[in-house]
Coordinates of C-alpha atoms and ligand atoms in Angstrom, one line a residue:
M280 CA -25.3 30.1 -10.9
E281 CA -24.0 27.2 -9.3
D282 CA -20.1 26.2 -9.8
T283 CA -20.3 22.6 -11.6
R284 CA -16.6 22.4 -10.8
K285 CA -17.0 23.3 -7.1
A286 CA -20.2 20.8 -7.3
D287 CA -18.2 17.6 -8.3
G288 CA -15.5 18.4 -5.8
M289 CA -13.1 18.7 -9.4
G290 CA -12.3 22.3 -9.1
I291 CA -11.1 22.3 -5.3
K292 CA -9.7 19.2 -4.7
P293 CA -5.9 19.0 -5.4
L294 CA -6.1 15.1 -5.7
L295 CA -8.6 14.7 -7.8
K296 CA -7.5 17.4 -10.1
V297 CA -4.3 15.4 -10.5
L298 CA -6.5 12.3 -11.1
G299 CA -7.6 13.9 -13.5
R300 CA -4.4 14.5 -15.3
Q301 CA -3.8 17.9 -14.2
P302 CA -0.2 18.2 -12.3
E303 CA -0.4 20.7 -9.1
T304 CA 3.1 22.7 -8.7
I305 CA 2.7 21.4 -4.9
P306 CA 1.7 18.0 -5.0
P307 CA -1.1 16.8 -2.7
V308 CA 0.2 14.6 -0.1
W309 CA -1.3 11.8 2.0
M310 CA 0.3 8.4 3.7
M311 CA -0.8 5.1 3.5
R312 CA -1.4 4.0 6.9
Q313 CA -1.5 7.5 8.0
A314 CA -4.4 6.3 10.7
G315 CA -2.2 4.3 13.1
R316 CA 0.0 3.6 15.8
Y317 CA 2.6 6.2 15.3
L318 CA 0.3 8.8 16.6
P319 CA -0.9 9.0 20.3
E320 CA -4.4 10.0 19.4
Y321 CA -5.0 6.9 17.5
R322 CA -3.3 4.7 20.1
A323 CA -5.9 6.4 22.7
V324 CA -9.0 5.8 20.4
R325 CA -7.8 2.4 20.0
E326 CA -7.6 1.3 23.6
K327 CA -11.4 2.6 23.9
A328 CA -12.5 0.9 21.3
G329 CA -11.2 -2.7 22.4
G330 CA -10.3 -4.5 19.6
F331 CA -9.1 -3.9 16.1
L332 CA -12.3 -5.1 14.5
D333 CA -14.5 -3.4 17.1
L334 CA -12.9 -0.2 15.9
C335 CA -13.4 -1.1 12.3
F336 CA -16.9 -1.9 13.1
N337 CA -17.7 1.1 15.0
P338 CA -18.5 4.2 13.1
E339 CA -18.1 7.0 15.6
L340 CA -14.8 6.1 16.5
A341 CA -13.5 4.8 12.8
A342 CA -14.3 8.2 11.5
E343 CA -12.5 9.8 14.5
V344 CA -9.4 7.9 13.5
T345 CA -9.7 8.6 9.9
L346 CA -9.9 12.5 10.7
Q347 CA -7.3 12.5 13.2
P348 CA -4.3 12.5 10.8
V349 CA -6.3 15.2 8.5
R350 CA -6.3 17.3 11.4
R351 CA -2.8 17.1 12.5
F352 CA -0.8 17.3 9.2
G353 CA -3.0 18.9 6.7
F354 CA -3.0 16.1 4.3
D355 CA -5.0 16.4 1.3
A356 CA -6.8 13.0 1.7
A357 CA -8.4 11.0 4.3
I358 CA -8.3 7.3 3.7
L359 CA -11.0 5.4 5.3
F360 CA -10.2 3.4 8.6
S361 CA -11.0 -0.2 7.8
D362 CA -9.1 -3.3 7.3
I363 CA -8.4 -5.7 3.6
L364 CA -9.9 -8.4 5.8
V365 CA -13.5 -7.4 6.5
I366 CA -14.4 -8.9 3.3
P367 CA -13.6 -12.6 4.0
L368 CA -15.6 -11.9 7.2
A369 CA -18.4 -10.6 5.4
L370 CA -18.1 -13.9 3.0
G371 CA -18.8 -15.9 6.5
R372 CA -15.0 -16.5 7.1
K373 CA -13.9 -16.4 11.0
V374 CA -11.1 -13.4 11.3
W375 CA -9.4 -12.1 14.4
F376 CA -6.2 -10.0 15.5
V377 CA -3.6 -11.2 17.4
E378 CA -2.4 -8.3 19.4
G379 CA 1.3 -7.7 18.2
E380 CA 1.4 -10.1 15.5
G381 CA -1.2 -9.7 12.8
P382 CA -4.3 -11.1 11.3
R383 CA -5.6 -14.8 11.9
L384 CA -8.5 -16.5 9.9
E385 CA -9.4 -20.1 9.8
P386 CA -7.4 -21.3 6.7
L387 CA -8.6 -23.2 3.6
A388 CA -6.8 -26.2 3.0
D389 CA -7.9 -27.7 0.0
A390 CA -10.3 -27.5 -3.3
K391 CA -13.3 -28.6 -0.9
A392 CA -12.8 -25.5 1.6
L393 CA -11.9 -23.2 -1.2
L394 CA -15.6 -24.3 -3.1
S395 CA -17.2 -23.8 0.7
V396 CA -16.6 -20.0 0.6
R397 CA -19.9 -18.1 0.2
Q398 CA -20.7 -16.1 -2.8
E399 CA -22.8 -13.3 -1.2
A400 CA -21.2 -11.0 1.1
D401 CA -23.1 -10.0 4.3
Q402 CA -23.9 -6.3 3.5
K403 CA -25.3 -5.6 6.9
L404 CA -22.3 -6.6 8.3
L405 CA -20.4 -3.9 6.4
S406 CA -23.0 -1.5 6.6
P407 CA -21.4 0.0 9.9
I408 CA -17.7 1.0 7.3
Y409 CA -20.2 2.7 5.1
E410 CA -21.7 4.8 7.9
T411 CA -18.1 5.4 8.8
V412 CA -17.6 6.9 5.3
R413 CA -21.0 9.3 5.5
H414 CA -19.6 10.3 8.9
V415 CA -16.1 11.4 7.6
K416 CA -17.7 12.8 4.3
S417 CA -19.6 15.5 6.7
E418 CA -17.0 16.5 8.7
L419 CA -14.0 17.1 5.6
A420 CA -13.2 20.3 4.1
P421 CA -14.2 20.6 0.6
E422 CA -10.5 20.5 -0.6
T423 CA -9.9 17.0 1.2
T424 CA -10.3 14.1 -0.6
L425 CA -12.3 11.0 0.8
I426 CA -10.5 7.7 -0.1
G427 CA -12.3 4.1 0.3
F428 CA -10.5 0.9 -0.4
C429 CA -10.4 -2.9 -0.2
G430 CA -7.9 -5.4 -1.1
A431 CA -7.6 -6.9 -4.4
P432 CA -8.8 -10.4 -4.8
W433 CA -5.2 -12.0 -4.9
T434 CA -4.0 -10.4 -2.1
V435 CA -7.4 -11.1 0.3
A436 CA -7.0 -14.7 -1.1
T437 CA -3.7 -14.9 0.0
Y438 CA -4.6 -14.3 3.9
M439 CA -7.9 -16.9 3.3
V440 CA -5.9 -19.5 2.2
A441 CA -3.0 -19.5 4.7
G442 CA -5.0 -18.2 8.0
R443 CA -2.1 -15.3 8.4
G444 CA 0.5 -13.6 6.6
T445 CA 3.2 -15.7 5.0
P446 CA 6.4 -15.4 3.6
G447 CA 6.3 -15.2 -0.1
Q448 CA 2.7 -16.1 0.3
A449 CA 3.7 -20.1 -0.7
P450 CA 0.3 -21.3 0.9
A451 CA -1.9 -19.7 -1.5
K452 CA 0.6 -20.0 -4.7
D453 CA 0.9 -23.7 -3.9
L454 CA -3.0 -24.5 -3.6
A455 CA -3.8 -22.0 -6.7
A456 CA -1.3 -24.3 -8.7
R457 CA -2.9 -27.5 -7.4
E458 CA -6.5 -26.2 -7.6
P459 CA -6.8 -23.8 -9.9
E460 CA -10.6 -24.0 -10.7
A461 CA -11.8 -23.7 -7.0
F462 CA -9.3 -21.2 -6.2
Q463 CA -11.0 -19.3 -9.2
H464 CA -14.4 -19.5 -7.2
V465 CA -12.7 -17.8 -4.5
I466 CA -11.1 -15.2 -6.9
D467 CA -14.5 -14.9 -8.4
C468 CA -16.7 -14.3 -5.1
L469 CA -13.4 -11.7 -4.0
V470 CA -14.3 -9.7 -7.2
D471 CA -17.8 -9.2 -6.9
A472 CA -17.7 -8.2 -3.1
A473 CA -15.0 -5.7 -3.7
V474 CA -17.2 -4.2 -6.3
D475 CA -20.2 -4.2 -4.3
Y476 CA -18.5 -3.0 -1.5
L477 CA -16.4 -0.3 -3.3
A478 CA -19.8 0.7 -4.9
R479 CA -21.3 1.4 -1.7
Q480 CA -18.4 3.3 -0.3
L481 CA -18.5 5.6 -3.5
E482 CA -22.5 6.0 -2.8
A483 CA -21.6 6.7 0.8
G484 CA -19.3 9.9 -0.1
A485 CA -16.0 8.3 -0.9
D486 CA -14.2 10.2 -4.1
V487 CA -11.8 7.3 -5.1
V488 CA -10.8 4.2 -4.0
Q489 CA -7.7 2.6 -3.8
I490 CA -7.1 -1.5 -4.5
F491 CA -4.1 -2.7 -2.2
D492 CA -2.7 -6.0 -4.1
T493 CA 0.0 -5.9 -1.4
W494 CA 1.4 -9.1 -2.4
A495 CA 1.3 -8.8 -6.3
G496 CA 5.2 -9.0 -6.6
S497 CA 5.1 -12.6 -5.5
L498 CA 3.4 -13.8 -8.7
P499 CA 5.5 -15.2 -11.6
P500 CA 4.1 -13.5 -14.8
K501 CA 1.6 -16.0 -16.2
D502 CA 0.0 -16.1 -12.3
F503 CA 0.4 -12.7 -12.2
E504 CA -1.7 -12.3 -15.3
R505 CA -4.4 -14.7 -13.9
W506 CA -4.6 -13.7 -10.1
C507 CA -3.8 -10.4 -10.4
V508 CA -4.3 -8.4 -13.8
Q509 CA -7.4 -10.2 -14.9
P510 CA -9.7 -10.3 -11.3
T511 CA -8.7 -6.5 -10.9
E512 CA -9.7 -5.8 -14.5
R513 CA -13.1 -7.2 -14.1
L514 CA -13.5 -5.7 -11.0
I515 CA -12.8 -2.1 -12.1
A516 CA -15.2 -3.0 -15.2
K517 CA -18.0 -3.9 -13.0
L518 CA -17.7 -1.2 -10.8
R519 CA -17.7 1.4 -13.4
A520 CA -20.7 -0.5 -14.7
K521 CA -22.3 0.3 -11.4
R522 CA -20.7 3.7 -11.1
P523 CA -19.8 5.3 -14.1
G524 CA -16.5 7.3 -13.9
A525 CA -15.6 5.6 -10.6
K526 CA -12.0 6.8 -9.9
V527 CA -9.8 4.0 -9.1
I528 CA -6.1 3.8 -7.9
G529 CA -4.2 0.8 -8.3
F530 CA -1.5 -0.7 -5.9
A531 CA 0.3 -3.4 -7.3
R532 CA 3.0 -3.7 -4.6
G533 CA 6.1 -5.7 -6.0
A534 CA 4.7 -5.7 -9.7
G535 CA 7.8 -3.6 -11.1
K536 CA 8.5 -3.9 -14.5
N537 CA 4.8 -5.1 -15.1
I538 CA 3.1 -2.2 -13.8
P539 CA 2.6 -1.0 -17.6
H540 CA 1.2 -3.5 -18.5
Y541 CA -1.5 -3.6 -15.3
V542 CA -2.2 -0.1 -15.9
D543 CA -2.9 -0.7 -19.8
E544 CA -5.4 -4.0 -19.0
T545 CA -7.3 -3.1 -15.4
K546 CA -8.1 0.8 -16.8
V547 CA -6.9 1.9 -13.4
D548 CA -6.9 6.0 -13.1
A549 CA -3.3 6.0 -11.2
V550 CA -0.7 3.8 -9.7
S551 CA 0.4 3.6 -6.0
L552 CA 4.4 3.3 -6.5
E553 CA 6.5 0.8 -4.0
S554 CA 9.9 2.2 -3.1
G555 CA 11.7 -0.1 -4.8
I556 CA 11.0 0.8 -7.9
D557 CA 13.5 2.4 -10.3
R558 CA 12.0 5.7 -10.6
N559 CA 13.3 6.6 -13.6
F560 CA 11.6 3.5 -14.8
A561 CA 8.6 4.6 -13.4
R562 CA 8.4 7.9 -14.6
D563 CA 9.1 7.0 -18.3
E564 CA 7.1 4.2 -18.4
I565 CA 4.3 4.0 -16.4
Q566 CA 3.9 8.3 -15.1
S567 CA 3.9 8.5 -19.2
R568 CA 0.4 6.5 -18.8
V569 CA -1.1 7.5 -15.5
P570 CA -0.6 9.6 -12.8
V571 CA 1.7 8.4 -10.1
Q572 CA 1.4 8.4 -6.2
G573 CA 4.3 7.3 -3.9
N574 CA 7.0 6.8 -3.0
V575 CA 9.2 7.4 0.1
D576 CA 10.8 4.5 1.4
P577 CA 8.9 4.4 5.1
L578 CA 12.4 3.2 6.5
I579 CA 13.8 6.0 5.5
L580 CA 10.9 8.1 7.2
R581 CA 11.3 6.6 10.3
E582 CA 15.1 7.1 9.8
G583 CA 14.5 10.9 9.4
G584 CA 17.7 13.3 9.2
V585 CA 19.5 13.9 6.3
A586 CA 18.5 10.7 4.7
L587 CA 14.7 11.8 4.6
D588 CA 15.6 15.0 2.8
R589 CA 17.4 13.3 0.1
E590 CA 14.8 10.5 -0.3
V591 CA 11.9 13.7 -0.4
D592 CA 13.9 15.4 -3.2
A593 CA 14.9 12.3 -5.0
V594 CA 10.7 11.9 -5.0
L595 CA 10.0 15.0 -6.2
A596 CA 12.8 15.4 -8.7
A597 CA 11.6 11.9 -10.4
F598 CA 7.5 12.6 -10.6
S599 CA 7.2 16.7 -10.2
G600 CA 7.2 16.7 -14.1
G601 CA 3.9 15.3 -14.0
P602 CA 0.8 14.4 -12.5
F603 CA 1.7 13.2 -9.1
I604 CA 0.4 12.4 -5.2
F605 CA 3.1 12.7 -2.7
N606 CA 2.9 9.1 -0.3
L607 CA 5.1 6.6 0.9
G608 CA 5.9 3.6 -0.9
H609 CA 3.9 1.5 1.5
G610 CA 2.6 2.2 5.3
I611 CA 4.1 4.2 7.5
L612 CA 6.0 2.1 10.3
P613 CA 4.6 2.2 14.0
D614 CA 7.7 3.2 15.6
T615 CA 8.2 6.5 12.9
P616 CA 8.6 9.7 14.7
I617 CA 5.8 12.1 14.3
A618 CA 8.7 15.0 14.0
H619 CA 9.9 12.9 10.7
V620 CA 6.3 13.4 9.2
E621 CA 6.4 17.1 9.8
Q622 CA 10.0 17.5 8.5
M623 CA 8.9 15.5 5.5
L624 CA 5.6 17.6 4.8
K625 CA 7.7 21.0 5.3
R626 CA 10.0 19.6 2.6
V627 CA 7.1 19.0 0.4
R628 CA 5.2 22.0 0.7
G629 CA 8.0 24.6 0.9
Ligands
LIG44 O1 -3.9 3.8 5.3 C1 -4.9 3.9 6.7 O2 -4.7 4.5 7.7 C2 -6.2 3.2 6.3 C3 -6.4 1.9 7.3 C4 -5.8 0.8 6.7 C5 -6.0 -0.2 7.7 N1 -5.2 -1.6 6.8 C6 -5.7 -0.3 9.4 C7 -4.6 -1.1 10.0 C8 -5.9 0.1 5.5 C9 -5.4 0.7 4.0 C10 -5.2 -1.7 5.7 C11 -5.0 -2.3 4.5 C12 -4.3 -3.3 4.4 N2 -5.0 -4.7 5.6 C13 -3.7 -4.1 3.9 C14 -3.0 -3.6 2.7 C15 -2.2 -2.5 2.3 C16 -0.9 -2.6 3.0 O3 -0.3 -2.3 4.2 O4 -0.1 -3.8 2.5 C17 -3.0 -5.4 4.4 C18 -2.1 -6.6 3.9 C19 -3.9 -5.8 5.6 C20 -4.0 -6.9 6.2 C21 -3.8 -6.2 8.0 N3 -4.3 -5.8 8.7 C22 -2.0 -6.7 8.6 C23 -1.3 -7.9 8.0 C24 -2.4 -6.2 9.8 C25 -1.0 -6.4 10.9 C26 -0.2 -5.6 10.6 C27 0.1 -4.5 11.8 O5 0.3 -3.3 11.0 O6 -0.2 -4.5 13.0 C28 -3.4 -5.5 9.8 C29 -3.8 -4.5 10.9 C30 -3.9 -3.0 11.1 N4 -4.9 -2.8 9.8 C31 -3.8 -2.0 11.5 C32 -4.2 -0.6 11.0 C33 -4.1 0.6 11.5 C34 -2.9 -2.1 13.0 C35 -3.9 -2.1 14.0 C36 -3.7 -2.2 15.4 O7 -3.9 -1.0 15.7 O8 -3.0 -2.7 16.2

């Protein structure tokens, strides 16, 4: 008789077990931005691909860089190699990456520009990304979880408005305050585009999806509710209407004390924790609600040595009593030595 636990992956994927609230003695491990410039094999493929977006839209090469860190370190999860800014691209905006600086988009300066954002995402443009998911899925071991992702509407909107990363996200905050209805239009477009995008990633073989709200922490409480909590709640409800039981990890970076509320409202299955959060608070008020993921400080990972051992021990001590996925509190930095990643994994896995 077929083992149904194996058929749905729950019986053999440690990360999915944790999402189902069964703690593992040794926590499953992966790293945000695990496919990236700290790996020589990534840099080699990146060079071959040409631009960063060319790599995102090349299924064969994107699958290859997705798999590289899993092969090298035996991580418990692969995260799709793509970027949160492919959604604005699919909504008809211009997006490009400046080497050594970061993303650039044509900015949205006023209500008229906000209202000009297209409602339908170009799914044909995004189809190579679903192809990447299928390709990765076909090569992953059955115990490895495949994570899809998107940017949360607020975080993607901050880049669309400013046309680039901005300290404190002032341009988006100002425009949202001046033109709330037009800003809401962009948020609504981003919710619908994300629902479709994530549903198709799940259909193509992703086991779970993570929603990155990197700039959630820049919003004061009332705006946090309107631009982070409510759109994410709608996104997840609509996604689960399309894909019942869809598993979602939320990352409301910087939201700190507001995370329990974010969890209750959005109904995420788990949350990724930033490095700066009070770990006792996170254990008592967040892990008591949902499994948590995190939260080694990427700066300490780069530093290595005794400081890294202490950081790993502190993370394990805080969260090992409940359902927990070992990770960083934000993406790995490009100048992190590979030996430090190995040191961290050895300490986690014993
Ligand atoms: O985690 C992974 O390994 C999967 C791939 C992934 C990338 N971007 C690849 C990437 C994921 C999950 C993202 C998400 C993303 N992209 C976020 C949210 C998470 C976060 O880190 O806060 C944001 C804000 C972006 C937008 C973005 N993309 C920025 C600001 C930059 C420039 C910063 C940098 O590191 O260069 C990117 C580029 C980017 N996205 C790179 C990678 C590997 C570096 C590109 C390169 O190879 O030169």
